[in-house]
Short mmCIF file of C-alpha atoms and ligand atoms in Angstrom, two decimals:
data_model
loop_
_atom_site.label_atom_id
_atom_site.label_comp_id
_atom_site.label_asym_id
_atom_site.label_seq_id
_atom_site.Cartn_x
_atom_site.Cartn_y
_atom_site.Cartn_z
CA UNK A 1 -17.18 22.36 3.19
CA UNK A 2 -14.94 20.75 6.15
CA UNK A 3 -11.67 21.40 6.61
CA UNK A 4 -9.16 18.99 8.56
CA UNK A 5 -5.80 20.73 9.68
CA UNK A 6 -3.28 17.97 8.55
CA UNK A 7 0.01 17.17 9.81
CA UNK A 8 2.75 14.76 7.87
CA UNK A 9 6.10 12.99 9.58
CA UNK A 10 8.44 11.71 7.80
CA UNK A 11 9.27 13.51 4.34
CA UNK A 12 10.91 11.10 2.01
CA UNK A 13 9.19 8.90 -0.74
CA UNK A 14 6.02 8.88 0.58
CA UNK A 15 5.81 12.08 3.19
CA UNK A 16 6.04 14.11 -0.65
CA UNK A 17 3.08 11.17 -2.03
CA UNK A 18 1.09 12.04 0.42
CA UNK A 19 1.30 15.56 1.07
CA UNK A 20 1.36 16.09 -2.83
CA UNK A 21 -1.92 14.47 -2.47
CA UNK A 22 -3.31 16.58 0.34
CA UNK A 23 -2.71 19.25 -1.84
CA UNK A 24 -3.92 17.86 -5.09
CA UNK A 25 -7.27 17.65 -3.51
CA UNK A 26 -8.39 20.90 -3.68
CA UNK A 27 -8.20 20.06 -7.48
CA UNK A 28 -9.25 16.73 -7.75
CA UNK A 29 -12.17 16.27 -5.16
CA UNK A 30 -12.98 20.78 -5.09
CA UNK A 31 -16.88 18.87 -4.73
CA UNK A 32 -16.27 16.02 -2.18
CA UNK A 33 -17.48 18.35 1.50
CA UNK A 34 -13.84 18.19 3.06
CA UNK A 35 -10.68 19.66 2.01
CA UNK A 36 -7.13 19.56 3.77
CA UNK A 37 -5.39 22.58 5.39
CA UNK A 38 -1.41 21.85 5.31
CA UNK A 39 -0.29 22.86 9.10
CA UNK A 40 3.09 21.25 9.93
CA UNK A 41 5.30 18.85 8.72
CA UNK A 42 8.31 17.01 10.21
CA UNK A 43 11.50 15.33 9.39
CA UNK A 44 14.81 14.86 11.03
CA UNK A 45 16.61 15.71 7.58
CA UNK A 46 16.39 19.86 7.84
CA UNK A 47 16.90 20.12 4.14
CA UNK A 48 13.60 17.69 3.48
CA UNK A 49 11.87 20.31 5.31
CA UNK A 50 12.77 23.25 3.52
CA UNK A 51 11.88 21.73 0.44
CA UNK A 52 8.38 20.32 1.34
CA UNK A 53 7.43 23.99 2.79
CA UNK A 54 8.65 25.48 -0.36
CA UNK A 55 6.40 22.66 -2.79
CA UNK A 56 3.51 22.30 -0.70
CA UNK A 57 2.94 25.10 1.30
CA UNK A 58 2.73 23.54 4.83
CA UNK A 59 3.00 26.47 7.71
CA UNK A 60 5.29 25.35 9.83
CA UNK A 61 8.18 22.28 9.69
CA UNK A 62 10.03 20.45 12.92
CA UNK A 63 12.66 18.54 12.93
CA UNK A 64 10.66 16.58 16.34
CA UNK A 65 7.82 14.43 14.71
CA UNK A 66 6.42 14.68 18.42
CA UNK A 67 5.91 18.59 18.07
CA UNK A 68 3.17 17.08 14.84
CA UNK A 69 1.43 15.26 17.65
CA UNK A 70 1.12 18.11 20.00
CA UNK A 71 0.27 20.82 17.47
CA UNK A 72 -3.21 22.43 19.23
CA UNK A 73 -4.75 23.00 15.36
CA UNK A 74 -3.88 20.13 14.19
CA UNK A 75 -6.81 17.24 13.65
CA UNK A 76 -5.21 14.23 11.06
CA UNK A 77 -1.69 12.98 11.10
CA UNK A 78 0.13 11.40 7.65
CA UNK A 79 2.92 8.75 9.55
CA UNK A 80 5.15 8.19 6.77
CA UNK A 81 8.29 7.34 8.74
CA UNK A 82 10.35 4.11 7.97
CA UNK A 83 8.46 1.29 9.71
CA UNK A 84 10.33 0.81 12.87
CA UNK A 85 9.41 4.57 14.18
CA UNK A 86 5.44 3.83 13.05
CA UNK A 87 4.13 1.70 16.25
CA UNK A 88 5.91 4.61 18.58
CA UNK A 89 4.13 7.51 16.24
CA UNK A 90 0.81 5.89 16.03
CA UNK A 91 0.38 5.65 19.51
CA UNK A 92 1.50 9.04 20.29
CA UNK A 93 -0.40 10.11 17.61
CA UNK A 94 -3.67 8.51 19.43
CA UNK A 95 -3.14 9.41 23.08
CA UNK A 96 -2.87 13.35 21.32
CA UNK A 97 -6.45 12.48 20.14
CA UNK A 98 -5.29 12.85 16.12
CA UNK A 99 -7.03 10.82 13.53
CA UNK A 100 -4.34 8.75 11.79
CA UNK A 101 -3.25 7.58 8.18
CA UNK A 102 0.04 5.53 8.81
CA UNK A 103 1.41 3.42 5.57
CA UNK A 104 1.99 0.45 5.27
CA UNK A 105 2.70 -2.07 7.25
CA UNK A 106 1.65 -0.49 10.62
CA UNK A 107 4.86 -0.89 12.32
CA UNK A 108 7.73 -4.17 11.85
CA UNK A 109 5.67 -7.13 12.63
CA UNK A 110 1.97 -8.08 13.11
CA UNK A 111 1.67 -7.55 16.91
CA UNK A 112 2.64 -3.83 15.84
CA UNK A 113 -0.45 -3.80 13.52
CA UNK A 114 -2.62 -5.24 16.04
CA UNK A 115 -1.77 -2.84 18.69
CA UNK A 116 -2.43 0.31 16.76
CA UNK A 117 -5.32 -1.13 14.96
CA UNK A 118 -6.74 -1.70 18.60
CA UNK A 119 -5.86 1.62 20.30
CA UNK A 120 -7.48 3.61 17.65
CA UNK A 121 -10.46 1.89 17.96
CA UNK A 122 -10.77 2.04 21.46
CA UNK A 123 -10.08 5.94 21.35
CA UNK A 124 -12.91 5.96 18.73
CA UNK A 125 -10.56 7.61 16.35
CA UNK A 126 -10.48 7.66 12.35
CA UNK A 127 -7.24 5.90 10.69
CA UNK A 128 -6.06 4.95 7.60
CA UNK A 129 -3.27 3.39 5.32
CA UNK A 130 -1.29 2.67 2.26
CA UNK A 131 -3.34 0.29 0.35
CA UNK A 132 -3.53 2.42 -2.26
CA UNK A 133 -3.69 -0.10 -5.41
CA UNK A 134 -7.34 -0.62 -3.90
CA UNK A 135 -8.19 2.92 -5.83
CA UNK A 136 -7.53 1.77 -9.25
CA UNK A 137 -10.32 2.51 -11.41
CA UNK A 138 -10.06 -0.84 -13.20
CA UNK A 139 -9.43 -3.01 -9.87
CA UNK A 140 -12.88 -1.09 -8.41
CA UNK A 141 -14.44 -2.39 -11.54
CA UNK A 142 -12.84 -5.47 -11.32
CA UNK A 143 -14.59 -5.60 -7.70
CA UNK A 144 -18.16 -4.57 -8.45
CA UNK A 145 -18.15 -6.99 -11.61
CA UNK A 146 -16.97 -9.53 -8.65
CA UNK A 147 -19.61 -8.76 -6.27
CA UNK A 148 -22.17 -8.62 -8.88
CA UNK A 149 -21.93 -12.11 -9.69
CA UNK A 150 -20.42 -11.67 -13.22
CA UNK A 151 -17.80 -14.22 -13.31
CA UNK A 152 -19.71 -16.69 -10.82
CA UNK A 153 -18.23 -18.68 -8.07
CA UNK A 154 -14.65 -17.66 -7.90
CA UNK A 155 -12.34 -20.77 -7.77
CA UNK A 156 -8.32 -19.22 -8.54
CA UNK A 157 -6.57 -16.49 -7.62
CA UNK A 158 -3.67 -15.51 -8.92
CA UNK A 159 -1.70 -12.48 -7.62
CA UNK A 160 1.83 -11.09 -8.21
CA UNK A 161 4.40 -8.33 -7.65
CA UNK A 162 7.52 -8.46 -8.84
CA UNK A 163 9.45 -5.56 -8.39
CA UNK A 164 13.05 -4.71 -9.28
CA UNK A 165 13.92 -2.18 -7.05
CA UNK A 166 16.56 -4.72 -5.19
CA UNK A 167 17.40 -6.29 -7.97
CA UNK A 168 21.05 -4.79 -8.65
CA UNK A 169 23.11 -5.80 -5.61
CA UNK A 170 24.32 -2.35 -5.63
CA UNK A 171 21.11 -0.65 -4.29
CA UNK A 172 21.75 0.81 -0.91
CA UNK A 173 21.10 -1.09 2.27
CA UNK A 174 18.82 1.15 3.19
CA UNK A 175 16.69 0.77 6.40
CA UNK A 176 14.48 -1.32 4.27
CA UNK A 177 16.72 -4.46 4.58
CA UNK A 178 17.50 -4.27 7.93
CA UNK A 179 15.24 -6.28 9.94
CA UNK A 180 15.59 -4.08 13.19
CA UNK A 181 14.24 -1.24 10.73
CA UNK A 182 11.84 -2.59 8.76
CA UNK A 183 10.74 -5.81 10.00
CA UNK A 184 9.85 -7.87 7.38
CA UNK A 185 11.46 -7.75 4.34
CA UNK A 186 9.15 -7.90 0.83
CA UNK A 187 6.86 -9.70 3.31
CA UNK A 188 6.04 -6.40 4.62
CA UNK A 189 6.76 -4.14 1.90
CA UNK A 190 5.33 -5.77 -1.04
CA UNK A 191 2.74 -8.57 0.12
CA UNK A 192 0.53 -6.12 1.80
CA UNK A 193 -0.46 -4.73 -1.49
CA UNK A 194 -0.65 -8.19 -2.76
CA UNK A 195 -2.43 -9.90 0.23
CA UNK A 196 -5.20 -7.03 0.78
CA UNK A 197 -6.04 -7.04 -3.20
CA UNK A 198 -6.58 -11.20 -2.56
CA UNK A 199 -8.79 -10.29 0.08
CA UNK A 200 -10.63 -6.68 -1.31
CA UNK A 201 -11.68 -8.52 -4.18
CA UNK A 202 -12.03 -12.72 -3.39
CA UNK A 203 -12.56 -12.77 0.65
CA UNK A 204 -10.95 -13.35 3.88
CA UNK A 205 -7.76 -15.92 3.16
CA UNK A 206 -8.46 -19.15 5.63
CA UNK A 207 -4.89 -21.53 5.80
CA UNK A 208 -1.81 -20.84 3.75
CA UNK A 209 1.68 -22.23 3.35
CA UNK A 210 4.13 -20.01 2.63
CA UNK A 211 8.47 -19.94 1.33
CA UNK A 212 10.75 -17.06 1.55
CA UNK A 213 14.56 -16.41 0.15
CA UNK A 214 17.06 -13.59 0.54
CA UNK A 215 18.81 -12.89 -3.10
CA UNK A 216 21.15 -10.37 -2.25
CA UNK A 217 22.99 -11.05 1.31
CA UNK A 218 25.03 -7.86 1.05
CA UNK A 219 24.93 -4.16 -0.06
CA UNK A 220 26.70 -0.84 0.02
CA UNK A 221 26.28 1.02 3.05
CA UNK A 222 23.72 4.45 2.92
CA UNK A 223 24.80 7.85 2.96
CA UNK A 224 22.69 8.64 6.25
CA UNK A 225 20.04 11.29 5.69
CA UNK A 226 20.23 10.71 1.78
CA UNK A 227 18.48 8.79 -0.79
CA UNK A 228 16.04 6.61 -1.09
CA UNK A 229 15.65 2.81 -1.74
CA UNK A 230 16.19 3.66 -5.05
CA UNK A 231 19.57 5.31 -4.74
CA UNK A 232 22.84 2.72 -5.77
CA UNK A 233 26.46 2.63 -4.41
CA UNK A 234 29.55 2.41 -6.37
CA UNK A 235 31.87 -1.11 -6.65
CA UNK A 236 34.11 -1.70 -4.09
CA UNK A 237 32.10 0.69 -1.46
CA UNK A 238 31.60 -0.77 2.49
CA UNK A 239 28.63 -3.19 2.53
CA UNK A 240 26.92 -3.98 4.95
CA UNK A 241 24.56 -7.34 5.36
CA UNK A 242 20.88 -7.85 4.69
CA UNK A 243 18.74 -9.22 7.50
CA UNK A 244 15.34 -9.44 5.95
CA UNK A 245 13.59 -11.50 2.71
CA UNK A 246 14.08 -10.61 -1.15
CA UNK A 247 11.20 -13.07 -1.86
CA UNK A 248 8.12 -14.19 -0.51
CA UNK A 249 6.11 -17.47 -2.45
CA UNK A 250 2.31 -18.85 -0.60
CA UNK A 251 -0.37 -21.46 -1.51
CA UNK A 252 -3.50 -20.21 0.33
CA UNK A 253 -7.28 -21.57 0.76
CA UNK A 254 -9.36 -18.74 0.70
CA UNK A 255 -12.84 -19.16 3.35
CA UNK A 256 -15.09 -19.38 0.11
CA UNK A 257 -13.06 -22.47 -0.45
CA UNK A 258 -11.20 -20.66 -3.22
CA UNK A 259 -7.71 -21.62 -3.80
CA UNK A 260 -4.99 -19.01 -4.70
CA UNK A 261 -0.97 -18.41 -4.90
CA UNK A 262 0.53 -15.40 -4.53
CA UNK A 263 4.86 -14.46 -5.34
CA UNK A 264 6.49 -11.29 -4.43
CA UNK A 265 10.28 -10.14 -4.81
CA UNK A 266 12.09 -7.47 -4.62
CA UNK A 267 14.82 -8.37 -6.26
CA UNK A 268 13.17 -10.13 -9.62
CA UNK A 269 15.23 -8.97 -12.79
CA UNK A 270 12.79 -7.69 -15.77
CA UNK A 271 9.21 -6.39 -14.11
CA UNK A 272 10.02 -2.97 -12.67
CA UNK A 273 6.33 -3.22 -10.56
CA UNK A 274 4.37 -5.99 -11.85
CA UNK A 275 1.71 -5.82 -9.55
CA UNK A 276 -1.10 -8.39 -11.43
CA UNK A 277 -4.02 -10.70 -10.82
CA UNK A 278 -5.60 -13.31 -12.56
CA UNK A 279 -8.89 -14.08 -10.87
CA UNK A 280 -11.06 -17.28 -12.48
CA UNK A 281 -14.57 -18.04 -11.90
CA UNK A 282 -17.20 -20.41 -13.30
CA UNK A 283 -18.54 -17.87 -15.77
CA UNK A 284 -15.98 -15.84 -16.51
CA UNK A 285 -12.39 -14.26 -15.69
CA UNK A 286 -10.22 -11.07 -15.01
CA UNK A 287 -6.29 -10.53 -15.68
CA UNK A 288 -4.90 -6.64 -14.51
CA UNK A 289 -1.40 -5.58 -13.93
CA UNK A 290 -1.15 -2.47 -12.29
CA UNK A 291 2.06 -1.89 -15.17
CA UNK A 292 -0.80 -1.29 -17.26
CA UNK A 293 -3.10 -0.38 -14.77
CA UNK A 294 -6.06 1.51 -17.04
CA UNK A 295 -6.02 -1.91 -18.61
CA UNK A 296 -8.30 -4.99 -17.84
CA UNK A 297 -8.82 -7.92 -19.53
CA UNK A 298 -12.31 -10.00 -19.03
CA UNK A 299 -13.03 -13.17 -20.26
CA UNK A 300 -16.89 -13.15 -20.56
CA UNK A 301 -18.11 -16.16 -22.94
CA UNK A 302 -21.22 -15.27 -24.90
CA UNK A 303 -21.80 -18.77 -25.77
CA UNK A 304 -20.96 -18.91 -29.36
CA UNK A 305 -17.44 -20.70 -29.71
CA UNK A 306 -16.55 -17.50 -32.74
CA UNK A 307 -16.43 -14.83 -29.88
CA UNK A 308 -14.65 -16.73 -27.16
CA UNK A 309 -11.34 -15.00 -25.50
CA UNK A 310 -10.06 -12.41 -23.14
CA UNK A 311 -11.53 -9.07 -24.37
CA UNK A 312 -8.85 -5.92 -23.64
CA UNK A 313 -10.76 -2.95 -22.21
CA UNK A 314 -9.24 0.08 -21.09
CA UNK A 315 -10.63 2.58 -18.13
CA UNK A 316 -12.99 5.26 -18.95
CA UNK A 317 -14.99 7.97 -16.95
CA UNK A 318 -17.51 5.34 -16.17
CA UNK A 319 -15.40 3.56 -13.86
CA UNK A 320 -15.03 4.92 -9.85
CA UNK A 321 -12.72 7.61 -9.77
CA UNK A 322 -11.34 8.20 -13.08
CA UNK A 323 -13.40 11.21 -14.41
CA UNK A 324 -11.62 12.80 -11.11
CA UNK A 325 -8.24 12.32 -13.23
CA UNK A 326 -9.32 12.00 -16.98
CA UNK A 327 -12.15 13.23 -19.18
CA UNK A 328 -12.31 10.64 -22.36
CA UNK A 329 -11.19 6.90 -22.35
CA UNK A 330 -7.90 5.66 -22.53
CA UNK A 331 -6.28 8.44 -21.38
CA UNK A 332 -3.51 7.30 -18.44
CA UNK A 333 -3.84 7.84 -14.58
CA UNK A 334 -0.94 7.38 -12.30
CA UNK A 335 0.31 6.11 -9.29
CA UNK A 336 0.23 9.20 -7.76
CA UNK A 337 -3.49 9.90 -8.26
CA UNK A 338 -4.18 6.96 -6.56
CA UNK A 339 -2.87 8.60 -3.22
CA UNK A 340 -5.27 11.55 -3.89
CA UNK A 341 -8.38 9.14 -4.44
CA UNK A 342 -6.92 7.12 -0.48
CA UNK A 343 -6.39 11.16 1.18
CA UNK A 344 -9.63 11.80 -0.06
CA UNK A 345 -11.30 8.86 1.79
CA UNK A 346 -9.57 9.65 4.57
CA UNK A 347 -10.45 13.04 5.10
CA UNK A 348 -13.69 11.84 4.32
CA UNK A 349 -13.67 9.67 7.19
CA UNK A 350 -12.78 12.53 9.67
CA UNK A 351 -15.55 14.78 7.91
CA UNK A 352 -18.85 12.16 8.02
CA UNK A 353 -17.65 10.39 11.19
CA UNK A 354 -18.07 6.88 9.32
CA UNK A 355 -14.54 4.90 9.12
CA UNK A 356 -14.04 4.10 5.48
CA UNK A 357 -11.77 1.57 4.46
CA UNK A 358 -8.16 0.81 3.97
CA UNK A 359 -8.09 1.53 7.94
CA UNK A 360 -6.43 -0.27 9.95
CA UNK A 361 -8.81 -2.94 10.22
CA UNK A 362 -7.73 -4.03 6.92
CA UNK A 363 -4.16 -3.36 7.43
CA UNK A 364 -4.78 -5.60 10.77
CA UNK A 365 -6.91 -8.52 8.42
CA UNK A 366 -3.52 -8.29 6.10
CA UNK A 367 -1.78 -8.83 9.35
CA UNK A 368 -2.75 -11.68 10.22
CA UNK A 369 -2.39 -13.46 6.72
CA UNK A 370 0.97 -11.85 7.72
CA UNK A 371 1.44 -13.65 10.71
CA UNK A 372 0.63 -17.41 9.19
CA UNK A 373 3.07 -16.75 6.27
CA UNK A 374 5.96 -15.82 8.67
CA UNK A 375 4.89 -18.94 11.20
CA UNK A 376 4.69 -21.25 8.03
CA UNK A 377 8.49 -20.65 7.33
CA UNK A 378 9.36 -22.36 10.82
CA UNK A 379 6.65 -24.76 10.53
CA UNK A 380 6.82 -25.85 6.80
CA UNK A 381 3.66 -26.84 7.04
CA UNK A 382 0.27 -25.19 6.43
CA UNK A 383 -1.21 -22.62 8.72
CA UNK A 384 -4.44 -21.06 10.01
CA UNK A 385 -4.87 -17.31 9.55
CA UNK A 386 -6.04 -16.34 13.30
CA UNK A 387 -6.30 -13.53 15.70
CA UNK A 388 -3.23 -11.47 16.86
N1 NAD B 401 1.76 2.53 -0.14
C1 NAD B 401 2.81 2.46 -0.93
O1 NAD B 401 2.70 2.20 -2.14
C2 NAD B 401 4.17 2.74 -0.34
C3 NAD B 401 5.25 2.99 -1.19
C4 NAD B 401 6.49 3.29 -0.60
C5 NAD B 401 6.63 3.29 0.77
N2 NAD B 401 5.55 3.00 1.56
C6 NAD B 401 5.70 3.00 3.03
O2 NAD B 401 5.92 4.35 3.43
C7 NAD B 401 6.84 4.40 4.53
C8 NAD B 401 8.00 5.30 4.16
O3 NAD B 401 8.66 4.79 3.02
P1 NAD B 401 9.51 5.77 2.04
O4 NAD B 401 9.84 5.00 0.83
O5 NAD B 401 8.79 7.06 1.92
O6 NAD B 401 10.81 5.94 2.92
P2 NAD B 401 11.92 7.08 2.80
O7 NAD B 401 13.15 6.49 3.38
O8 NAD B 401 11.94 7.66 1.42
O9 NAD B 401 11.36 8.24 3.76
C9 NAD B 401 11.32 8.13 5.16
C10 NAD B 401 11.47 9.54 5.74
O10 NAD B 401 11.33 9.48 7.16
C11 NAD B 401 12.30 10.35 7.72
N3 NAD B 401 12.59 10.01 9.11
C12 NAD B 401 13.40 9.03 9.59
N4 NAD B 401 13.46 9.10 10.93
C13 NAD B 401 12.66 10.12 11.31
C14 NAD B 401 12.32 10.70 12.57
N5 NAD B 401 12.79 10.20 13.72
N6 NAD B 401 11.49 11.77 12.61
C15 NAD B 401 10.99 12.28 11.44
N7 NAD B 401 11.29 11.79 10.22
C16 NAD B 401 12.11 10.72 10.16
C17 NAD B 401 13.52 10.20 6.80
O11 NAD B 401 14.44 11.27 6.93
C18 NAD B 401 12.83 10.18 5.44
O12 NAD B 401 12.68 11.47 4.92
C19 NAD B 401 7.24 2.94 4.81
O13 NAD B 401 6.49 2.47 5.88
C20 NAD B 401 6.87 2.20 3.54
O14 NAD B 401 6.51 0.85 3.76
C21 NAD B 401 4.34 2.74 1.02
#
C-alpha cells in the first residue's frame, strides 16, 4: 500500500469535495494500492480552516496557499481556488515538483490551460482535474457499450446542462461572474463538463459555431470571505455588474463526421443540474441525465416491431465503480462519490507512475473546443478546433 501526503488550497465548495473525498478513500477504495495522508490545507478565510481541520483531519492549515507548495512531506496538491488564482498555483505547484489535481477550467482562458497542461508535462509530473461526471457508473457503461460497437456508427449528439444556480437575479455576484475572476462565464464553468462528455464518449470535436447571452446584467454585491455561488442577497442591496456569459449554445462537426449541439446556462429557470445526452447511432441509442444519473435509457431494436422503444435500466454492481458505493441495484450514488472514484485515479496516477485520465491533457483537448467557441462569437461564422 502507497501513501501520497496530500495538500488542498482553497477550502470552499470544492476544497471540502475534494478533501471529503481524500478521506472517503480509505473506505471506498481500502483495496486499490494507494491511500491519501491529509498534511496541510490552506485558505485565506481562517474560519474555513478551522473547520476543515476539525472534519477532515488535515495536520496542519495556512492561511498562504504558497506554504502548500513548499511543504517538504508533501507529494500531490488539490488547487481548488477560484479560477483566476489557478494558472499562478499550478505553476508554483510544478516548479515545487508536486503532482497536481487543479479543477476545472485550468485557469480563466485557454492559453491558461495550455500553459499548465504543458509545464507539467515537461516536468514529467502527474495532474489531474474536475471532470468528474466522466465517473458515472452509467456514463462508463454508456462508453464501453460505445466503444464496443453496440449502437454502430454514431451520427448525433446531443448534450445539455442547464443549471439554475444563476437563475434568481438575486444570487450573489460572486467571483464567478466577474470576468477578471473567472474568465469565462458558463463557458468555463459549465461547458467543460459538457464538452469533455462529447468528446469521452463520441471523439475529438473538428469545427463548431457557437452563440452566447448574459441573462442577468446585475447582482447584489458578496459579503467578502462568505458564501458561496449559491448564497442570495436581499432587494434593494448594492449590485454590482456581470462581466461574463449566462448562456452558451454550439453546432459542432465531430472528426468521425458526427454532428452534435450542445446548450448550457446558468441561469435556465426549472432544471436545477440537467446535465444529459442523447447520443444516436445506426443500431441503436442512449439518453442519461446526470438528474437521474443511476438511470440510462438504451434504445436497442431486436428486430421485431412488438419490442421496439427506449428500455429504462438503472445502475447495478456490474457497472465500473458502483459496487465501490452500493451493493444491490437501484440503490442511488451521488455526486459526491463521484469525486472519490476522480481522487482515486489520481492517487493512482502518482502510485503506478502511468498518467490516467481527466489530466490535463483532456482539460487542454476541452480547451481548445474552448477556444473556437469563444473565437466563433466574434467571427459568427464556423471555426476549426486547433492548437493553443
Ligand atoms: N468539478 C466540478 O463539478 C466543480 C464544481 C464546482 C466548482 N468547481 C471548480 O472548483 C473551483 C472552486 O469553486 P468553488 O465552488 O469551490 O468556489 P468557492 O468560492 O466555494 O471556494 C473557493 C475557495 O478558495 C478560497 N480562496 C480564495 N482566494 C484564496 C487564496 N488566495 N488562497 C487560498 N484560498 C483562497 C476562498 O476563500 C474559498 O474558500 C473553481 O475553479 C470551479 O470552477 C468544479
Amino acid at each position: 500500500m502507497k501513501t501520497i501526503n496530500v495538500g488542498v488550497i482553497g477550502m470552499g465548495w470544492m476544497g471540502t469535495v475534494h478533501s471529503r473525498s481524500y478521506a472517503s478513500m480509505r473506505d471506498r477504495f481500502f483495496d486499490g494500492g494507494v491511500l491519501p495522508n491529509l498534511v496541510m490545507c490552506a485558505d485565506n478565510v481562517e474560519a474555513r480552516l478551522e473547520e476543515a481541520q476539525a472534519r477532515f483531519g488535515f495536520a496542519e492549515t495556512s492561511t498562504n496557499w504558497m506554504d502548500v507548495i513548499n511543504h517538504p512531506d508533501i507529494d500531490a496538491v488539490s488547487i481548488t481556488s477560484p479560477n483566476f488564482l489557478h494558472r499562478e498555483m499550478v505553476m508554483a505547484a510544478v516548479a515545487a515538483g508536486k503532482h497536481v489535481m487543479c479543477e476545472k477550467p485550468i485557469g480563466l482562458l485557454p492559453d491558461d490551460v495550455a500553459a499548465c497542461y504543458k509545464a507539467a508535462k515537461e516536468a514529467g509530473l502527474m495532474t489531474f482535474t474536475g471532470l468528474n461526471y466522466r465517473w458515472v457508473p452509467l456514463v462508463q457503461y454508456a462508453k464501453n457499450m460505445i466503444d464496443s460497437g453496440q449502437l454502430g456508427e454514431i451520427t448525433n449528439y446531443y448534450g445539455r446542462f442547464f443549471a439554475m444556480y444563476a437563475s434568481d437575479p438575486l444570487g450573489m455576484l460572486s467571483w464567478r461572474f466577474l470576468k477578471e475572476e473567472a474568465g469565462t462565464g458558463a463557458l468555463g464553468d459549465l461547458m467543460p463538463h459538457a464538452a469533455d462528455m462529447a468528446q469521452f464518449l463520441a471523439g475529438p470535436i473538428k469545427r463548431v459555431t457557437s452563440t452566447t447571452q448574459t441573462v442577468v446584467t446585475e447582482r447584489p454585491l458578496p459579503v467578502p470571505g462568505r458564501g458561496t455561488h449559491f448564497s442570495k442577497g436581499q432587494p434593494g442591496d448594492p449590485t454590482g455588474a456581470v462581466t461574463n456569459e449566462d448562456y452558451v449554445g454550439a453546432m459542432f462537426e465531430f472528426d468521425s463526421g458526427a454532428r452534435g449541439t450542445i446548450e448550457i446556462s446558468r441561469a435556465i429557470f426549472g432544471p436545477k443540474v440537467e446535465n444529459r445526452f442523447e447520443i444516436y447511432g445506426t443500431k441503436g441509442a442512449i439518453r442519461w441525465n446526470f438528474e437521474t444519473m443511476d438511470e440510462l435509457e438504451i434504445y436497442l431494436p431486436d428486430g421485431s416491431n412488438a419490442h421496439d422503444g427506449f428500455t429504462r435500466i438503472l445502475a447495478s454492481p456490474d457497472n465500473p465503480f458502483y459496487s465501490r458505493f452500493q451493493p444491490g441495484p437501484g440503490n442511488n450514488m451521488s455526486y459526491d462519490d463521484l469525486k472519490v472514484v476522480e481522487a482515486y485515479h489520481f492517487l493512482k496516477s502518482i502510485a503506478d507512475g502511468e498518467q490516467l485520465e481527466p489530466s490535463f491533457k483532456s482539460a487542454y483537448e476541452f480547451a481548445q473546443v474552448h477556444d473556437a467557441m469563444m473565437r466563433s462569437w466574434e467571427s459568427g461564422a464556423w471555426e476549426d478546433v486547433r492548437d493553443i
